[in-house]
Short mmCIF file of C-alpha atoms and ligand atoms in Angstrom, two decimals:
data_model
loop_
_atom_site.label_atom_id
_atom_site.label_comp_id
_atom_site.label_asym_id
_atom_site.label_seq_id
_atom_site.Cartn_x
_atom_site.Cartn_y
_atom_site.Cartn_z
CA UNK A 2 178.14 -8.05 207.23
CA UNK A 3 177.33 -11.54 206.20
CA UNK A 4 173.96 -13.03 206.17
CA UNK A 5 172.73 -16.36 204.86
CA UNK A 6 169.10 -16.55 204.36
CA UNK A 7 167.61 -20.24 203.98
CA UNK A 8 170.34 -21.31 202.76
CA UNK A 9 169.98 -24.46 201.11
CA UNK A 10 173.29 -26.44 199.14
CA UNK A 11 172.40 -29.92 197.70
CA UNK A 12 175.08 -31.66 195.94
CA UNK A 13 174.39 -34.52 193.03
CA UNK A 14 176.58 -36.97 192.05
CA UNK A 15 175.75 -39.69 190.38
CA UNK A 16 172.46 -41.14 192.16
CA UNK A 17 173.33 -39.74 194.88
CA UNK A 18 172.59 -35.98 196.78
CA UNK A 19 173.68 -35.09 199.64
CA UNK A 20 171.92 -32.35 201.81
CA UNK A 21 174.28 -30.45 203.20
CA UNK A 22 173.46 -27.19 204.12
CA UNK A 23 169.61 -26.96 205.33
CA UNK A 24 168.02 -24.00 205.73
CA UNK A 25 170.29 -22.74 207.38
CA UNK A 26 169.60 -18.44 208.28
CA UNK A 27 171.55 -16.20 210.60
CA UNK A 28 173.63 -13.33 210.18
CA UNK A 29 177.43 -12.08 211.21
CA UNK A 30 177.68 -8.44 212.20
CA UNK A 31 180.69 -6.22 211.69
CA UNK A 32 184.19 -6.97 213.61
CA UNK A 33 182.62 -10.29 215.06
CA UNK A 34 184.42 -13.23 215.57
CA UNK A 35 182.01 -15.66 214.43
CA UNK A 36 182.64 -19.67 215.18
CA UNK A 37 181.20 -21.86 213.56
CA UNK A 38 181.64 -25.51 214.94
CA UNK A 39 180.65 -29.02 214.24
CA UNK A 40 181.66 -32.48 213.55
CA UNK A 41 183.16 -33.50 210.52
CA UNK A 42 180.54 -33.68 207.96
CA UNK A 43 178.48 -31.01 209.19
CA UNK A 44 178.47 -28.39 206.98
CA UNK A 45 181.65 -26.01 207.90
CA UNK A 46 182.92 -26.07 205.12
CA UNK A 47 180.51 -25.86 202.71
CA UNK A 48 179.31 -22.70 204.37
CA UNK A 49 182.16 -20.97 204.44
CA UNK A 50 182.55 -21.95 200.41
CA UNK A 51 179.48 -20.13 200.06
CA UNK A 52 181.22 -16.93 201.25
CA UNK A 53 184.21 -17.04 199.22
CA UNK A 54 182.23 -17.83 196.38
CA UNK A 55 184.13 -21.15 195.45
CA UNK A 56 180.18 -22.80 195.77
CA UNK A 57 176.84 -21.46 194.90
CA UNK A 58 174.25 -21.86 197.02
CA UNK A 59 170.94 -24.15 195.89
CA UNK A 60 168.83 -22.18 197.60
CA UNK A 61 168.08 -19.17 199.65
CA UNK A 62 170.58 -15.86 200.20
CA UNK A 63 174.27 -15.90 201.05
CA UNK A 64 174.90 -11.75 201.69
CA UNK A 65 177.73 -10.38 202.16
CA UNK A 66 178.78 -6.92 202.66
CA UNK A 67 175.01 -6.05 201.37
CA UNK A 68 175.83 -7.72 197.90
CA UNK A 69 173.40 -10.41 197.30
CA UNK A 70 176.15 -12.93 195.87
CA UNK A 71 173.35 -15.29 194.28
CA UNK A 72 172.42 -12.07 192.13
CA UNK A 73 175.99 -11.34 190.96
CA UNK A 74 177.85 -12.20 187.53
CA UNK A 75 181.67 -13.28 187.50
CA UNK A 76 182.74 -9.79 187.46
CA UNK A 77 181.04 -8.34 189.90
CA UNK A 78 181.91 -11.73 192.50
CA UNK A 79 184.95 -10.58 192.10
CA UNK A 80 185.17 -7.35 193.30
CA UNK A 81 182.95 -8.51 196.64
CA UNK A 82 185.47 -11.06 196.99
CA UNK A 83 188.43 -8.43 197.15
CA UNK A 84 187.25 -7.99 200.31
CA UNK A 85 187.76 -11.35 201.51
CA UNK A 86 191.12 -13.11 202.99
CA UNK A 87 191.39 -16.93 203.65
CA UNK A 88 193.67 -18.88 206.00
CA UNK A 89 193.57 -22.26 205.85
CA UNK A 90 194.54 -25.54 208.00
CA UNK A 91 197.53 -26.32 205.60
CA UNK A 92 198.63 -22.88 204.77
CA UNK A 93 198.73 -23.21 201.00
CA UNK A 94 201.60 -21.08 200.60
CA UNK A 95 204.39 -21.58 197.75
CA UNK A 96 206.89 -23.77 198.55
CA UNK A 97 209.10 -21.86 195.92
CA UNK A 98 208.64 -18.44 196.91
CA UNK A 99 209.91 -16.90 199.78
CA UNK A 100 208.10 -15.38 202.80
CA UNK A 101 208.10 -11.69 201.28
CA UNK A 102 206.75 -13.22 197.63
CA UNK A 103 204.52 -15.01 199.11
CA UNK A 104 203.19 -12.10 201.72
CA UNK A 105 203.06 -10.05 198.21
CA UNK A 106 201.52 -12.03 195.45
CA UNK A 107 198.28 -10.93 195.88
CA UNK A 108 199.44 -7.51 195.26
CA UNK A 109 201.58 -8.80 192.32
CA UNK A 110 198.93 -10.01 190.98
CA UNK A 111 196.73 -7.17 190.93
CA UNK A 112 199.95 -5.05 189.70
CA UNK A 113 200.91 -2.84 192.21
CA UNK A 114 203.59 -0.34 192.07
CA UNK A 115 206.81 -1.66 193.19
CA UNK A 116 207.27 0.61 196.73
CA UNK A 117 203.37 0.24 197.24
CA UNK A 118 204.20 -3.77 197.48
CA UNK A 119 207.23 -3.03 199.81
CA UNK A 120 205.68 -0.80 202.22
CA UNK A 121 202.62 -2.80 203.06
CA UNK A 122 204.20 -6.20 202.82
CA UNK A 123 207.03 -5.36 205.21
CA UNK A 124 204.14 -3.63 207.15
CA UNK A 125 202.60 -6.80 207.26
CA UNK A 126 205.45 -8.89 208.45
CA UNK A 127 205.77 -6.56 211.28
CA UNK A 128 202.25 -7.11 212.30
CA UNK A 129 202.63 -10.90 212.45
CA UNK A 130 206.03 -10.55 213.62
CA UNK A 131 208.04 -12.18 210.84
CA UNK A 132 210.36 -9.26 209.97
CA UNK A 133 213.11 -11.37 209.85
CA UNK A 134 212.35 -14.48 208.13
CA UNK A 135 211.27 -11.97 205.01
CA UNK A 136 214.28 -13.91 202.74
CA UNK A 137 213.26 -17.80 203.55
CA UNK A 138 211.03 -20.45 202.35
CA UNK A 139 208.34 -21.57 203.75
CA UNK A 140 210.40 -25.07 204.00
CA UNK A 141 212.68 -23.36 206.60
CA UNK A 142 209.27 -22.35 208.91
CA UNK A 143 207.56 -23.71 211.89
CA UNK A 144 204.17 -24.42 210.82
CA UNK A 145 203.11 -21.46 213.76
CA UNK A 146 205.32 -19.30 211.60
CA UNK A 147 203.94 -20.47 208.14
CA UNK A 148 200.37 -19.68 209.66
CA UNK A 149 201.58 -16.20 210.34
CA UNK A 150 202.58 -15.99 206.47
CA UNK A 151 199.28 -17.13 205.86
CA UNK A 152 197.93 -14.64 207.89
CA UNK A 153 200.08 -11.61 206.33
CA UNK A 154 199.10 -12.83 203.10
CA UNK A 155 195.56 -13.17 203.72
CA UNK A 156 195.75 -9.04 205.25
CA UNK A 157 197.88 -7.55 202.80
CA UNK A 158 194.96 -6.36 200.69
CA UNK A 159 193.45 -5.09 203.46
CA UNK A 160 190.34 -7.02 203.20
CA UNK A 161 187.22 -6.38 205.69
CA UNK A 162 186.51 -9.90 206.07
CA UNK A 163 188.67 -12.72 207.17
CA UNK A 164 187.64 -16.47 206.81
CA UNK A 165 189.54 -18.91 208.66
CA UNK A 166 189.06 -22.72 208.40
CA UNK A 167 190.24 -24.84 211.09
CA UNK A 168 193.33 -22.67 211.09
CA UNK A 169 194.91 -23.72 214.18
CA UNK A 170 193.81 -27.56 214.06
CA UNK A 171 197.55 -28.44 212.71
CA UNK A 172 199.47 -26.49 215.37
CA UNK A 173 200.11 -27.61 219.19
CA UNK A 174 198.28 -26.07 221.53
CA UNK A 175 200.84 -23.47 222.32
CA UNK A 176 200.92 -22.14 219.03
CA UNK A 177 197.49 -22.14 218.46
CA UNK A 178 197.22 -20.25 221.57
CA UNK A 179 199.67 -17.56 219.54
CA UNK A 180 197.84 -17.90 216.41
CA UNK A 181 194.55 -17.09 218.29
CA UNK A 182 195.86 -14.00 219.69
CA UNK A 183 196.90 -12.95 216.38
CA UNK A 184 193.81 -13.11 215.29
CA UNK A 185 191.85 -11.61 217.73
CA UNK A 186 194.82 -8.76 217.29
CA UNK A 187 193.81 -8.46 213.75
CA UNK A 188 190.05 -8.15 214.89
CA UNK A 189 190.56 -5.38 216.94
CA UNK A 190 193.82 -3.38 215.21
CA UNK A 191 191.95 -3.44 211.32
CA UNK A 192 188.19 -3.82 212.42
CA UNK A 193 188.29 -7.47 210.46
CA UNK A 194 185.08 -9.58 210.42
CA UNK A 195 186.34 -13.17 210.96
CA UNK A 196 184.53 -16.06 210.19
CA UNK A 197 185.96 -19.11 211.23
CA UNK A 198 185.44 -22.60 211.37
CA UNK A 199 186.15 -25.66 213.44
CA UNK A 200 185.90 -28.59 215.55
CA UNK A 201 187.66 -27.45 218.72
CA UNK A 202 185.72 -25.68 220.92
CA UNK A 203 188.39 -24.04 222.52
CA UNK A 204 188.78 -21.93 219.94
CA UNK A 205 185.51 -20.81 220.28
CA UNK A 206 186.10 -20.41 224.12
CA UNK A 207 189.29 -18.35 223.38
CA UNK A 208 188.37 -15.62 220.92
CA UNK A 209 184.80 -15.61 219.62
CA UNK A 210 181.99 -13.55 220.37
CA UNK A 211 179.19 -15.61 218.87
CA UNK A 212 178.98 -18.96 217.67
CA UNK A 213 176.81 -21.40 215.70
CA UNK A 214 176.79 -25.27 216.79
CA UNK A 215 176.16 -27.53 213.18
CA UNK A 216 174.89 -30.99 212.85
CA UNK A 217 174.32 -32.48 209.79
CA UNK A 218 174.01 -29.48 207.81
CA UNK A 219 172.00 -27.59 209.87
CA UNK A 220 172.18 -24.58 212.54
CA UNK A 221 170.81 -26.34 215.94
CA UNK A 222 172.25 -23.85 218.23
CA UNK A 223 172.87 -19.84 218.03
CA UNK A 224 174.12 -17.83 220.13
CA UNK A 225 176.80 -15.65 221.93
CA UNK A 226 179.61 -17.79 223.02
CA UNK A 227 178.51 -17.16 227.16
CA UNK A 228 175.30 -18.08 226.18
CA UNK A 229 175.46 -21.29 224.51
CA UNK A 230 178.46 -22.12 227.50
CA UNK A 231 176.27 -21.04 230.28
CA UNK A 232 173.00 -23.58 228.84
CA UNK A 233 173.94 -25.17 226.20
CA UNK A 234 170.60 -26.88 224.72
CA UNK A 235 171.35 -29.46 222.11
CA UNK A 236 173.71 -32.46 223.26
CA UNK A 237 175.98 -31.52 220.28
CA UNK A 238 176.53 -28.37 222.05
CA UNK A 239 176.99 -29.96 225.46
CA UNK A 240 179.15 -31.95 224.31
CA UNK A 241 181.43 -29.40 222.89
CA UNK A 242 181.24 -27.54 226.05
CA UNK A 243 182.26 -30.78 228.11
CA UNK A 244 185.29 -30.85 225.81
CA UNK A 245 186.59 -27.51 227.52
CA UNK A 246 185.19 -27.17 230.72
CA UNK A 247 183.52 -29.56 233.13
CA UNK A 248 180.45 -28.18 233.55
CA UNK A 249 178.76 -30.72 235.74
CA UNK A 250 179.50 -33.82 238.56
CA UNK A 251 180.50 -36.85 236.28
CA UNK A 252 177.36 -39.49 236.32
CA UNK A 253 179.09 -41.82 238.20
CA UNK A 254 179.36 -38.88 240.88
CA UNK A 255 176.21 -38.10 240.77
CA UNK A 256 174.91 -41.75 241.33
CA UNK A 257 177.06 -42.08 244.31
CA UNK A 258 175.73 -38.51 245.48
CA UNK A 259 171.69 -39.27 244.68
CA UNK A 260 172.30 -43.39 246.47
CA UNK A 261 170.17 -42.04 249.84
CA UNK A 262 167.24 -43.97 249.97
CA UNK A 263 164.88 -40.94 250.89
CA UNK A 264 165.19 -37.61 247.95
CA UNK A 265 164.44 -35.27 250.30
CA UNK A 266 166.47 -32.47 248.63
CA UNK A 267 166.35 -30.25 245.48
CA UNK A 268 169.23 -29.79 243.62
CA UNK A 269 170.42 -26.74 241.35
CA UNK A 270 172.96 -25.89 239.03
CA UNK A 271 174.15 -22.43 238.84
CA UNK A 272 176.22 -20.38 236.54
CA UNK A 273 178.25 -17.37 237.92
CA UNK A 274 179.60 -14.57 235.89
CA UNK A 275 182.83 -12.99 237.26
CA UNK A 276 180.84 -10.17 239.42
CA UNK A 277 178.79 -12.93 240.90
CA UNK A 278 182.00 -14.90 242.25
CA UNK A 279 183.04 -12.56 244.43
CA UNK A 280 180.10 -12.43 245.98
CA UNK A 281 179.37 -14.75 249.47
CA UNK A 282 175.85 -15.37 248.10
CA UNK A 283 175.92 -18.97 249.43
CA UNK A 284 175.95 -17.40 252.67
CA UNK A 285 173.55 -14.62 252.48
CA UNK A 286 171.17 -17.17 251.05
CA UNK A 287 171.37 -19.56 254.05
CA UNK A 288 171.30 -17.11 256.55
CA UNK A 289 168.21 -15.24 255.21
CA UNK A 290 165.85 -18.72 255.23
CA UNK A 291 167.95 -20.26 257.89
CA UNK A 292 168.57 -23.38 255.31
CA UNK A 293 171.31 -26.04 255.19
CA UNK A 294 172.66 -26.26 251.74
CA UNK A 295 175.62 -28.25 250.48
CA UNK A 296 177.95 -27.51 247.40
CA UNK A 297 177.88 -30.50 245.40
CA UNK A 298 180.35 -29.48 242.55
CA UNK A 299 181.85 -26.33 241.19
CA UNK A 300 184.66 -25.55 238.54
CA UNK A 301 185.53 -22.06 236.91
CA UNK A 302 186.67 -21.71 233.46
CA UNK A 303 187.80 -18.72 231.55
CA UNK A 304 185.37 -17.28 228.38
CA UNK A 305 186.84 -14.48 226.22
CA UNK A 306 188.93 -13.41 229.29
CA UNK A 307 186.33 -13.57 232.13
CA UNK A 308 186.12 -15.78 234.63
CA UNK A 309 182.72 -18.15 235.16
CA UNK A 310 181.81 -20.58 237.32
CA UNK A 311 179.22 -23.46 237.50
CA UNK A 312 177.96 -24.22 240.35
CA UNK A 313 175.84 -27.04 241.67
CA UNK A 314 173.83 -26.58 245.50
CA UNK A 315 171.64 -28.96 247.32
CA UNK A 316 169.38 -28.04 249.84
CA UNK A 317 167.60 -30.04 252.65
CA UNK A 318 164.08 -30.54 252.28
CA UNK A 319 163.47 -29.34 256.20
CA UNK A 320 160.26 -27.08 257.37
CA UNK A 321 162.02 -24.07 256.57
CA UNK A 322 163.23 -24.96 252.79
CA UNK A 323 160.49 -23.25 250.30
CA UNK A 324 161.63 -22.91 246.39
CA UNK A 325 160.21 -20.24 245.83
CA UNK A 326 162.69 -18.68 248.09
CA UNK A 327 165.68 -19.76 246.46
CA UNK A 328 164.37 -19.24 243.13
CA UNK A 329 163.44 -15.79 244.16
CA UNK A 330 167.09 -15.21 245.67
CA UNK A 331 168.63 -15.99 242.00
CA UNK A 332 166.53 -14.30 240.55
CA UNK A 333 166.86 -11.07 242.69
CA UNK A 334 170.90 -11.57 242.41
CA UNK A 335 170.56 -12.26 238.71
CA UNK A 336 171.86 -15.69 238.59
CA UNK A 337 171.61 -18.31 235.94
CA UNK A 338 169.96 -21.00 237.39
CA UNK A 339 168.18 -24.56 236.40
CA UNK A 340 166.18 -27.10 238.89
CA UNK A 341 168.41 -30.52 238.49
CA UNK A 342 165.91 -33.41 237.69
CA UNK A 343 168.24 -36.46 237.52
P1 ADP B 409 182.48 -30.20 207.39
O1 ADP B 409 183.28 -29.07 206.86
O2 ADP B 409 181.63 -29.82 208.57
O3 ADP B 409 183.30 -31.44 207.67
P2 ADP B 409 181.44 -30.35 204.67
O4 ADP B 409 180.83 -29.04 204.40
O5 ADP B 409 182.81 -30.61 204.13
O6 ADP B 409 181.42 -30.64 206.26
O7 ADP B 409 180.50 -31.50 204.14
C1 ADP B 409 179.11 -31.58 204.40
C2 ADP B 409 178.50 -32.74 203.62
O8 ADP B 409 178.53 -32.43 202.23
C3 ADP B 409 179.28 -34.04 203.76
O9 ADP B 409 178.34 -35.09 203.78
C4 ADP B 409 180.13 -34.09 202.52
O10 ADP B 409 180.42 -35.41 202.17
C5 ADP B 409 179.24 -33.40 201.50
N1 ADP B 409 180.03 -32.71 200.44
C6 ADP B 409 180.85 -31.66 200.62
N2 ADP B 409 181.38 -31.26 199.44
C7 ADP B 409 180.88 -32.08 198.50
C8 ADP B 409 181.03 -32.17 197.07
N3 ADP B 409 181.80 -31.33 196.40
N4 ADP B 409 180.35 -33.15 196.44
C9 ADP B 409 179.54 -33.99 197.12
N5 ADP B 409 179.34 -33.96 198.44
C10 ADP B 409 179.99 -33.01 199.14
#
């Protein structure tokens, strides 16, 4: 659906470049709901210019929809970019329109018939449940509501790909919590590819399927959104994570845990899916090899709707504890697992 290449965008000014997108390749598939997410500075933006077609890239392929964008004349970028709706952080809509002109104007500006522009614009405010605010401004609007305008702006076209930058990072968290649902709504009712970025990972937590960590222009982590949660590798990407869900016994925990003079323990951290809760593994486990094993920490957390759990177990180096037992045990069960090497 969208697939960047080596993508390289170097910008000049003056004496100074700046690097900021570096080779940067991977690709979003239809009716994802791709994150991107980063610090500020990273790239985000810049990336998602690249789609839209308000940058060019330096270097390398930006592909969307199988049209090779870098390839393309004026004309032809703009019939891709048909295809594309944008919501934004501030909402750019027109202070001097009101919420049904503004839901319409991209269909009064590429002339529609009258009743055409009625139908699917009241359709739209149905969707996004604005019926009634059709007659005021956006001055008169929450800014959940305005994002909704956005939003039934952005759709009214019926585009097949939606980008979304840091849509929700002016709302309160309720809101955003609305705003995400609507948008995950809009995934699944009109099949839209969304592409968003941002700097909250709870976003990502909440609705996306995949997600790419940046740092200073480049891609360091890919993955699906239970896979870079489960073991995250970079500490960007840890960090995120830590932002949403405590993954792991705070260091000052852990010191006062590790303070015995003799180690004579290994440690483990585990991560459960939700089948693997309900199951008394823990117990199984110690009754099998007869071993004494302590839960050292353990929190749950909620990823696209399912419940996870990481887990952290200590066993007693005694005659009977072997590794290979344990390790085998995961792995038989299918557990995520990781030897803890403070
Ligand atoms: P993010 O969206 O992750 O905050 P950006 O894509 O906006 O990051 O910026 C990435 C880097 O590119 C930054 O160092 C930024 O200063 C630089 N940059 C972005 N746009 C321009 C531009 N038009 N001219 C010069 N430098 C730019």
């Amino acid at each position: 659906m969208i697939e960047f290449k080596e993508v390289n965008k170097v910008f000049h000014k003056k004496n100074e470049s700046t690097h900021a997108l570096k080779d940067v390749s991977f690709t979003i598939e239809e009716r994802d709901i791709f994150g991107v997410i980063g610090y500020s500075g990273a790239g985000k933006s810049t990336l998602l210019r690249l789609v839209n077609q308000l940058e060019r890239a330096t270097s390398g392929q930006v592909i969307v929809n199988t049209h090779d964008l870098d390839t393309y004349n004026k004309k032809e970028l703009r019939k891709v970019k048909k295809d594309i709706g944008m919501i934004f952080q501030h909402f750019n809509l027109l202070n001097s329109a009101n919420v049904f002109k503004n839901v319409a104007m991209p269909l009064i500006l590429s002339k529609k018939p009258k009743k055409e522009i009625e139908e699917k614009v009241s359709e739209m405010l149905k969707f996004v449940g604005l019926e009634d605010k059709r007659n005021q401004y956006p001055d008169e609007l929450s800014g959940g509501q305005k994002q909704r305008v956005a939003i039934a702006r952005a759709l009214v076209t019926n585009p097949k790909i939606l980008l979304c930058d840091e849509a929700t990072s002016a709302l309160d968290p309720a809101t955003t919590d609305s705003i995400l649902k609507l948008l995950k709504n809009v995934n699944q009712t009109f099949g839209v590819t969304i592409l968003l970025i941002t700097h909250e990972m709870s976003v990502i937590q909440q609705i996306c399927n995949r997600v790419a960590v940046m740092e200073d222009g480049a891609v360091v982590e890919l993955g699906t959104v239970k896979d870079v949660f489960s073991q995250p590798q970079t500490e960007t990407a840890k960090d995120f994570v830590s932002t949403v869900i405590n993954t792991e016994p705070s260091k000052a925990l852990r010191e006062a845990f590790n303070s015995r003079e003799t180690q004579n323990y290994t440690d483990y951290k585990l991560f459960l899916e939700a089948h693997q809760i309900t199951q008394p593994f823990i117990t199984q486990l110690a009754e099998a090899y007869d071993l004494d094993v302590n839960i050292l920490f353990s929190s749950m957390s909620t990823i696209q709707e399912e419940t996870v759990c990481y887990l952290w177990l200590r066993f007693e180096h005694d005659a009977k504890f072997r590794p290979s037992d344990v390790e085998s045990y995961f792995a038989e069960k299918g557990i995520q697992y990781e030897e803890v090497h403070d």
